[in-house]
Amino acid sequence: DSGVTQTPKHLITATGQRVTLRCSPRSGDLSVYWYQQSLDQGLQFLIQYYNGEERAKGNILERFSAQQFPDLHSELNLSSLELGDSALYFCASSQFEGNEPQHFGDGTRLSIL
Amino acid sequence: GEDVEQSLFLSVREGDSSVINCTYTDSSSTYLYWYKQEPGAGLQLLTYIFSNMDMKQDQRLTVLLNKKDKHLSLRIADTQTGDSAIYFCAESRGRRGADGLTFGKGTHLIIQP
């Protein structure tokens, strides 16, 4: 158990819809990272938050957004969903801002019908 | 190139050593990581090595780092059926790792009885 909690485990929805994925980092970790894992693109870094502020952006689409709340949990919002957004979405956390081990949750599997 | 490269498959006999290889791209990467993903599960941090080291040993795992060739390897001694999984190599790029982790496509480790 990594200590990173992601909910829900599975999500099935339709094209055009909006969903919210939730992540609670390990106790004491200030950074949260979001990644997308798909068969064609592999594991891609989306975005990082540190202590409530956005720190780094990767290959995140404009239809996607995230935030980190004062209690340090984070949410990833995906809107105007397309079939190609079907993937496994991982959250990871680390103690500080970067260049340190990231611990991953079990992921949320998103299926778009 | 810009990709972290790994072989897609490795097949070994139970009890033998497994060696999974990776080439990374950023000579300024501070940490290099190995993650394990079992079917339907999240990413488990196996081990990591700081860039000023050339070897790290942790029980059955040995990591070797050749900075000149940007080559990283993971050796698993006495491979067991429970080691069957996908192994991902990852590097931490950018200023203080601010670009998130960049992953290879993963090596499927197959254990023959």
Coordinates of C-alpha atoms in Angstrom, one line a residue:
Chain A
D1 CA 0.0 0.0 0.0
S2 CA 1.6 3.3 -1.2
G3 CA -0.6 5.5 1.0
V4 CA -1.9 7.3 -2.0
T5 CA -5.7 6.9 -2.4
Q6 CA -7.6 7.4 -5.6
T7 CA -11.3 7.4 -6.1
P8 CA -13.2 6.1 -7.9
K9 CA -11.5 2.9 -9.1
H10 CA -13.6 2.7 -12.2
L11 CA -15.6 5.2 -14.1
I12 CA -17.8 4.6 -17.1
T13 CA -19.3 7.6 -18.9
A14 CA -20.3 8.8 -22.4
T15 CA -18.7 11.2 -24.9
G16 CA -19.2 14.9 -24.1
Q17 CA -19.6 14.3 -20.4
R18 CA -17.4 15.7 -17.5
V19 CA -15.9 13.7 -14.7
T20 CA -13.9 14.4 -11.6
L21 CA -11.1 12.1 -10.3
R22 CA -10.0 12.5 -6.7
C23 CA -6.6 11.8 -5.1
S24 CA -5.4 11.9 -1.4
P25 CA -1.7 12.0 -1.1
R26 CA 0.4 10.2 1.4
S27 CA 0.4 11.7 4.8
G28 CA 3.0 14.5 4.9
D29 CA 3.4 14.8 1.1
L30 CA 3.0 18.2 -0.3
S31 CA 3.2 17.5 -4.0
V32 CA 0.6 15.8 -6.2
Y33 CA 1.2 14.6 -9.7
W34 CA -1.3 13.4 -12.3
Y35 CA -0.4 10.9 -15.1
Q36 CA -2.3 9.3 -17.9
Q37 CA -1.6 5.7 -19.0
S38 CA -2.9 4.6 -22.3
L39 CA -2.0 1.8 -24.7
D40 CA -0.8 4.1 -27.5
Q41 CA 0.9 6.9 -25.5
G42 CA 2.1 4.9 -22.5
L43 CA 2.6 6.8 -19.2
Q44 CA 2.4 10.6 -19.7
F45 CA 2.9 13.3 -17.1
L46 CA -0.1 15.7 -17.0
I47 CA 0.4 18.2 -14.2
Q48 CA 1.9 18.8 -10.8
Y49 CA 0.7 20.8 -7.8
Y50 CA 2.8 21.7 -4.7
N51 CA 1.2 22.9 -1.5
G52 CA -1.9 24.2 -3.4
E53 CA -0.1 25.8 -6.4
E54 CA 0.5 24.6 -9.9
R55 CA 4.2 23.8 -10.3
A56 CA 4.6 22.1 -13.7
K57 CA 2.5 21.2 -16.7
G58 CA 3.1 18.3 -19.1
N59 CA 0.9 16.9 -21.9
I60 CA -2.3 18.1 -20.4
L61 CA -5.2 19.0 -22.8
E62 CA -7.0 22.3 -22.4
R63 CA -10.2 20.3 -21.6
F64 CA -8.5 18.9 -18.5
S65 CA -7.8 20.9 -15.3
A66 CA -6.7 20.1 -11.8
Q67 CA -6.5 21.7 -8.4
Q68 CA -5.1 21.0 -5.0
F69 CA -7.1 22.0 -2.0
P70 CA -5.9 23.3 1.4
D71 CA -6.1 19.8 2.9
L72 CA -3.7 18.8 0.0
H73 CA -6.1 16.4 -1.7
S74 CA -6.3 17.0 -5.5
E75 CA -8.9 16.7 -8.2
L76 CA -8.5 16.2 -11.9
N77 CA -11.4 17.4 -14.0
L78 CA -11.9 16.0 -17.5
S79 CA -14.5 17.7 -19.6
S80 CA -16.0 17.3 -23.1
L81 CA -14.8 13.7 -23.0
E82 CA -13.8 11.9 -26.1
L83 CA -13.3 8.2 -26.8
G84 CA -9.6 8.7 -26.8
D85 CA -9.7 9.9 -23.2
S86 CA -10.3 6.3 -22.1
A87 CA -7.2 5.5 -20.0
L88 CA -5.9 4.7 -16.6
Y89 CA -5.3 8.0 -14.6
F90 CA -2.7 7.8 -11.9
C91 CA -2.0 10.2 -9.1
A92 CA 1.3 10.2 -7.3
S93 CA 2.7 12.2 -4.4
S94 CA 6.0 13.2 -3.1
Q95 CA 7.2 15.0 0.0
F96 CA 8.5 18.2 -1.5
E97 CA 8.6 20.0 -4.9
G98 CA 10.5 17.5 -7.1
N99 CA 13.4 15.3 -7.8
E100 CA 12.4 12.8 -5.2
P101 CA 10.6 9.5 -5.3
Q102 CA 7.0 9.7 -6.3
H103 CA 4.6 7.2 -4.8
F104 CA 1.6 6.2 -7.0
G105 CA -2.0 5.3 -6.2
D106 CA -3.8 2.4 -7.8
G107 CA -5.3 4.6 -10.5
T108 CA -8.8 5.4 -11.8
R109 CA -9.8 3.5 -14.9
L110 CA -11.9 5.7 -17.1
S111 CA -13.9 4.2 -19.9
I112 CA -15.8 6.4 -22.4
L113 CA -18.6 4.7 -24.3
Chain B
G1 CA 16.0 10.9 -29.3
E2 CA 13.6 12.1 -26.6
D3 CA 12.3 8.8 -25.5
V4 CA 13.3 6.6 -22.6
E5 CA 13.9 3.2 -24.3
Q6 CA 13.3 -0.3 -23.0
S7 CA 12.9 -3.7 -24.6
L8 CA 9.2 -4.7 -24.6
F9 CA 9.7 -8.3 -23.4
L10 CA 12.1 -10.4 -21.3
S11 CA 11.6 -14.1 -20.7
V12 CA 13.6 -15.9 -18.0
R13 CA 13.5 -19.2 -16.2
E14 CA 12.5 -19.3 -12.5
G15 CA 15.5 -19.1 -10.3
D16 CA 17.7 -17.3 -12.9
S17 CA 18.7 -13.6 -12.8
S18 CA 16.7 -11.1 -14.9
V19 CA 18.4 -8.1 -16.3
I20 CA 16.1 -5.3 -17.6
N21 CA 17.8 -2.5 -19.5
C22 CA 16.9 1.1 -20.2
T23 CA 18.5 4.0 -22.0
Y24 CA 17.5 7.5 -20.9
T25 CA 17.9 10.9 -22.5
D26 CA 18.6 13.7 -20.1
S27 CA 22.2 13.8 -18.8
S28 CA 21.0 16.2 -16.1
S29 CA 18.5 13.8 -14.7
T30 CA 19.1 13.7 -11.0
Y31 CA 17.2 10.5 -10.1
L32 CA 16.4 7.4 -12.1
Y33 CA 13.7 5.1 -11.1
W34 CA 12.4 1.6 -11.5
Y35 CA 8.7 1.0 -11.0
K36 CA 6.8 -2.3 -11.1
Q37 CA 3.2 -2.7 -12.4
E38 CA 1.3 -6.0 -11.8
P39 CA -1.8 -6.7 -13.9
G40 CA -4.7 -4.4 -12.8
A41 CA -2.6 -2.7 -10.2
G42 CA -0.9 0.6 -9.8
L43 CA 2.8 1.5 -10.0
Q44 CA 5.0 0.3 -7.2
L45 CA 8.2 2.1 -6.6
L46 CA 10.9 -0.6 -6.6
T47 CA 14.1 1.3 -6.3
Y48 CA 15.9 4.4 -7.4
I49 CA 19.4 5.7 -7.9
F50 CA 20.9 9.1 -7.5
S51 CA 22.9 10.2 -10.5
N52 CA 26.2 10.5 -8.7
M53 CA 26.1 6.8 -7.9
D54 CA 26.9 3.9 -10.3
M55 CA 25.4 1.0 -8.3
K56 CA 22.8 0.4 -5.7
Q57 CA 21.8 -2.9 -4.2
D58 CA 18.6 -3.6 -2.3
Q59 CA 18.1 -7.3 -1.4
R60 CA 17.5 -9.1 -4.7
L61 CA 17.6 -5.9 -6.7
T62 CA 20.8 -4.4 -8.2
V63 CA 20.7 -1.1 -10.2
L64 CA 23.6 -0.2 -12.4
L65 CA 24.0 3.3 -13.8
N66 CA 26.4 4.2 -16.7
K67 CA 26.1 8.0 -17.0
K68 CA 28.4 8.2 -20.0
D69 CA 26.2 5.9 -22.1
K70 CA 22.9 7.0 -20.3
H71 CA 22.2 3.4 -19.6
L72 CA 20.4 2.0 -16.6
S73 CA 19.8 -1.6 -15.7
L74 CA 17.8 -3.5 -13.1
R75 CA 19.0 -7.0 -12.1
I76 CA 16.6 -9.2 -10.2
A77 CA 18.4 -12.2 -8.6
D78 CA 16.7 -15.6 -8.2
T79 CA 13.6 -14.5 -10.2
Q80 CA 10.3 -15.9 -8.8
T81 CA 6.9 -16.2 -10.3
G82 CA 5.8 -13.2 -8.2
D83 CA 8.2 -11.0 -10.2
S84 CA 6.1 -11.4 -13.3
A85 CA 5.0 -7.9 -14.1
I86 CA 5.8 -4.8 -16.3
Y87 CA 8.9 -2.9 -15.2
F88 CA 9.1 0.8 -16.0
C89 CA 12.3 2.8 -16.1
A90 CA 11.7 6.6 -15.4
E91 CA 13.8 9.7 -15.3
S92 CA 13.2 13.0 -13.6
R93 CA 13.8 15.8 -16.1
G94 CA 13.8 19.5 -15.9
R95 CA 14.6 22.0 -13.1
R96 CA 14.4 20.1 -9.9
G97 CA 12.4 17.4 -11.6
A98 CA 9.7 20.0 -12.4
D99 CA 8.7 18.3 -15.7
G100 CA 7.4 15.2 -13.9
L101 CA 8.7 11.7 -14.6
T102 CA 9.3 10.5 -18.1
F103 CA 8.7 6.8 -18.5
G104 CA 9.8 4.1 -20.9
K105 CA 7.1 1.9 -22.5
G106 CA 7.8 -0.8 -19.9
T107 CA 9.4 -4.3 -20.1
H108 CA 7.1 -7.3 -19.7
L109 CA 9.0 -9.8 -17.5
I110 CA 7.8 -13.4 -18.3
I111 CA 8.8 -16.2 -16.0
Q112 CA 9.1 -19.7 -17.4
P113 CA 8.7 -22.6 -14.9

